[in-house]
Amino acid sequence: MTFGTPTSGRLGRGLVAPLTLSAALLIAAVFLGVVDLPAADILAVLAGRGSDDADLVIGTIRIPRILTGILAGAHFAVAGLLLQAITRNPLADPTILGISQGATLTVTIFLLFAVYGSGADAHTLYSLPLHWLPLVACAGGMLTGLLVYYLAMRNRLSVLRLTLSGIAIGATLHALAMGLIAGWGSSRFEIVMQWLSGSLYARSWEHVVFLLPFTFAAAVALPLLHRSIDMLRFEEDVARSFGLSYRLHFSLVLLTACGLAASAVGTVGPLIFVGLVVPHLAHFLAGRSFGMVMPLTVVLGASLVTGADLAGRLLGQAEEIPIGVITALTGAPVLLFLLRRRS
């Protein structure tokens, strides 16, 4: 899906403005937060000679939180771009394959069994093995994506069957998860609700390390799949006429999208608007040049999540506003603007 062919001046602005914005947000996210630290103390930490208290806030809390947001935002955005391209559906995002819903259900079931198994007080929030949540959610998202893929690949690959299977399975899994949450009623499920809203609260270097293998794998795979992604935007018969092994390359691109989406959902929760809006904005700025759209999508996705987290921290202070709320409030108007410009 495209929004027109840009002029060279517009193309330059499409690159410079997001890069500038991303750098500004990164700097602001490091220097601003609930804990007010002097700029000199922050610079000292970055230089490796800060105090223990400043190093705790910056090196242990803020920087891993920011890096997690950057990686997760890029994962969501690129996954949305890939899914929109191969399904030829401008509304595609990780929810279209049930990835977000599958992750939600597995997290809910995991916490439910952890509550039963712990034997602790029903209102003790932090007796749960929360460090397992990213892996559990990622596994649930990937398994759901594979199930949808299997249903779509029976007999002959069908993009329509893939989409409809994803919607049906996603709706079922979401309903099951919500039913479990409503029926259980434990205060521990405040964790699930916070996760569902999208949050970078308490994200650490462990989360950065968890995301990096998926980032590196995608960084290797996507340049190799560049031509395939371009061809997959056409109907199957047209793509095959260019010599593309449609089923194989569709599967590889879909697997890459699933891995990126599931890892991001597992780490920060389901942020719907990132994967939906960012590809449209990147196309609007870069036009038909897919070689420009991809890096622009990475930058915009990272910027959106970083900026939303910063806004949630500054506006909510100790009671942070979830990222999902900020991305919805900003993403919906942007999407409506882009659709109006396209029409």
Short mmCIF file of N, CA, C and O in Angstrom, two decimals, residues 1 84-88 157 159 226-242 244 246 250 288:
data_model
loop_
_atom_site.label_atom_id
_atom_site.label_comp_id
_atom_site.label_asym_id
_atom_site.label_seq_id
_atom_site.Cartn_x
_atom_site.Cartn_y
_atom_site.Cartn_z
N MET A 1 0.84 -1.19 0.00
CA MET A 1 0.00 0.00 0.00
C MET A 1 0.87 1.24 0.00
O MET A 1 1.84 1.31 0.75
N GLN A 84 1.20 -6.13 6.34
CA GLN A 84 0.40 -5.34 5.40
C GLN A 84 0.83 -5.61 3.96
O GLN A 84 0.00 -5.62 3.05
N ALA A 85 2.13 -5.84 3.77
CA ALA A 85 2.63 -6.08 2.41
C ALA A 85 2.19 -7.44 1.89
O ALA A 85 1.65 -7.54 0.78
N ILE A 86 2.41 -8.49 2.67
CA ILE A 86 2.16 -9.84 2.14
C ILE A 86 0.68 -10.21 2.13
O ILE A 86 0.26 -11.06 1.34
N THR A 87 -0.12 -9.60 3.03
CA THR A 87 -1.56 -9.88 3.01
C THR A 87 -2.31 -8.90 2.14
O THR A 87 -3.50 -9.07 1.90
N ARG A 88 -1.61 -7.86 1.68
CA ARG A 88 -2.22 -6.80 0.88
C ARG A 88 -3.44 -6.22 1.59
O ARG A 88 -4.47 -5.91 0.99
N LEU A 157 -2.15 -22.14 -0.43
CA LEU A 157 -2.00 -20.92 0.35
C LEU A 157 -3.03 -19.89 -0.07
O LEU A 157 -3.20 -19.59 -1.24
N VAL A 159 -4.33 -15.98 1.11
CA VAL A 159 -4.19 -14.81 1.98
C VAL A 159 -5.50 -14.54 2.69
O VAL A 159 -5.52 -14.17 3.88
N HIS A 226 14.33 -8.82 0.63
CA HIS A 226 13.86 -7.54 0.09
C HIS A 226 13.05 -7.73 -1.19
O HIS A 226 11.93 -7.23 -1.34
N ARG A 227 13.62 -8.45 -2.15
CA ARG A 227 12.92 -8.66 -3.43
C ARG A 227 11.64 -9.47 -3.22
O ARG A 227 10.61 -9.20 -3.85
N SER A 228 11.71 -10.46 -2.33
CA SER A 228 10.53 -11.29 -2.07
C SER A 228 9.38 -10.45 -1.53
O SER A 228 8.22 -10.62 -1.95
N ILE A 229 9.68 -9.54 -0.61
CA ILE A 229 8.63 -8.70 -0.04
C ILE A 229 8.01 -7.82 -1.11
O ILE A 229 6.78 -7.63 -1.16
N ASP A 230 8.84 -7.29 -2.00
CA ASP A 230 8.33 -6.48 -3.11
C ASP A 230 7.38 -7.30 -3.99
O ASP A 230 6.31 -6.82 -4.38
N MET A 231 7.76 -8.55 -4.29
CA MET A 231 6.95 -9.40 -5.17
C MET A 231 5.68 -9.88 -4.48
O MET A 231 4.64 -10.06 -5.12
N LEU A 232 5.76 -10.12 -3.17
CA LEU A 232 4.61 -10.65 -2.44
C LEU A 232 3.48 -9.63 -2.31
O LEU A 232 2.36 -9.97 -1.92
N ARG A 233 3.77 -8.38 -2.64
CA ARG A 233 2.71 -7.37 -2.62
C ARG A 233 1.76 -7.52 -3.81
O ARG A 233 0.71 -6.89 -3.86
N PHE A 234 2.14 -8.38 -4.77
CA PHE A 234 1.28 -8.66 -5.92
C PHE A 234 0.52 -9.96 -5.69
O PHE A 234 0.81 -10.72 -4.78
N GLU A 235 -0.47 -10.21 -6.54
CA GLU A 235 -1.20 -11.48 -6.49
C GLU A 235 -0.23 -12.64 -6.76
O GLU A 235 0.82 -12.47 -7.37
N GLU A 236 -0.62 -13.83 -6.29
CA GLU A 236 0.27 -14.99 -6.38
C GLU A 236 0.71 -15.28 -7.80
O GLU A 236 1.89 -15.54 -8.06
N ASP A 237 -0.22 -15.25 -8.75
CA ASP A 237 0.13 -15.57 -10.13
C ASP A 237 1.13 -14.56 -10.70
O ASP A 237 2.04 -14.94 -11.46
N VAL A 238 0.97 -13.30 -10.35
CA VAL A 238 1.90 -12.27 -10.83
C VAL A 238 3.28 -12.50 -10.23
O VAL A 238 4.31 -12.43 -10.92
N ALA A 239 3.33 -12.77 -8.92
CA ALA A 239 4.61 -13.01 -8.25
C ALA A 239 5.33 -14.22 -8.84
O ALA A 239 6.55 -14.20 -9.06
N ARG A 240 4.57 -15.27 -9.14
CA ARG A 240 5.17 -16.47 -9.73
C ARG A 240 5.71 -16.19 -11.13
O ARG A 240 6.71 -16.80 -11.56
N SER A 241 5.06 -15.28 -11.84
CA SER A 241 5.52 -14.97 -13.20
C SER A 241 6.89 -14.31 -13.20
O SER A 241 7.60 -14.32 -14.21
N PHE A 242 7.29 -13.74 -12.05
CA PHE A 242 8.63 -13.15 -11.91
C PHE A 242 9.64 -14.17 -11.40
O PHE A 242 10.78 -13.83 -11.09
N LEU A 244 9.28 -16.11 -8.62
CA LEU A 244 9.31 -16.22 -7.16
C LEU A 244 8.65 -17.53 -6.71
O LEU A 244 7.56 -17.88 -7.17
N TYR A 246 6.53 -18.67 -4.47
CA TYR A 246 5.59 -17.89 -3.65
C TYR A 246 5.41 -18.49 -2.27
O TYR A 246 5.53 -17.78 -1.26
N PHE A 250 6.70 -16.49 1.00
CA PHE A 250 5.61 -16.02 1.86
C PHE A 250 5.81 -16.54 3.28
O PHE A 250 5.65 -15.81 4.26
N ARG A 288 6.77 5.00 -2.73
CA ARG A 288 6.86 3.63 -3.21
C ARG A 288 8.22 2.99 -2.99
O ARG A 288 8.41 1.82 -3.27
#
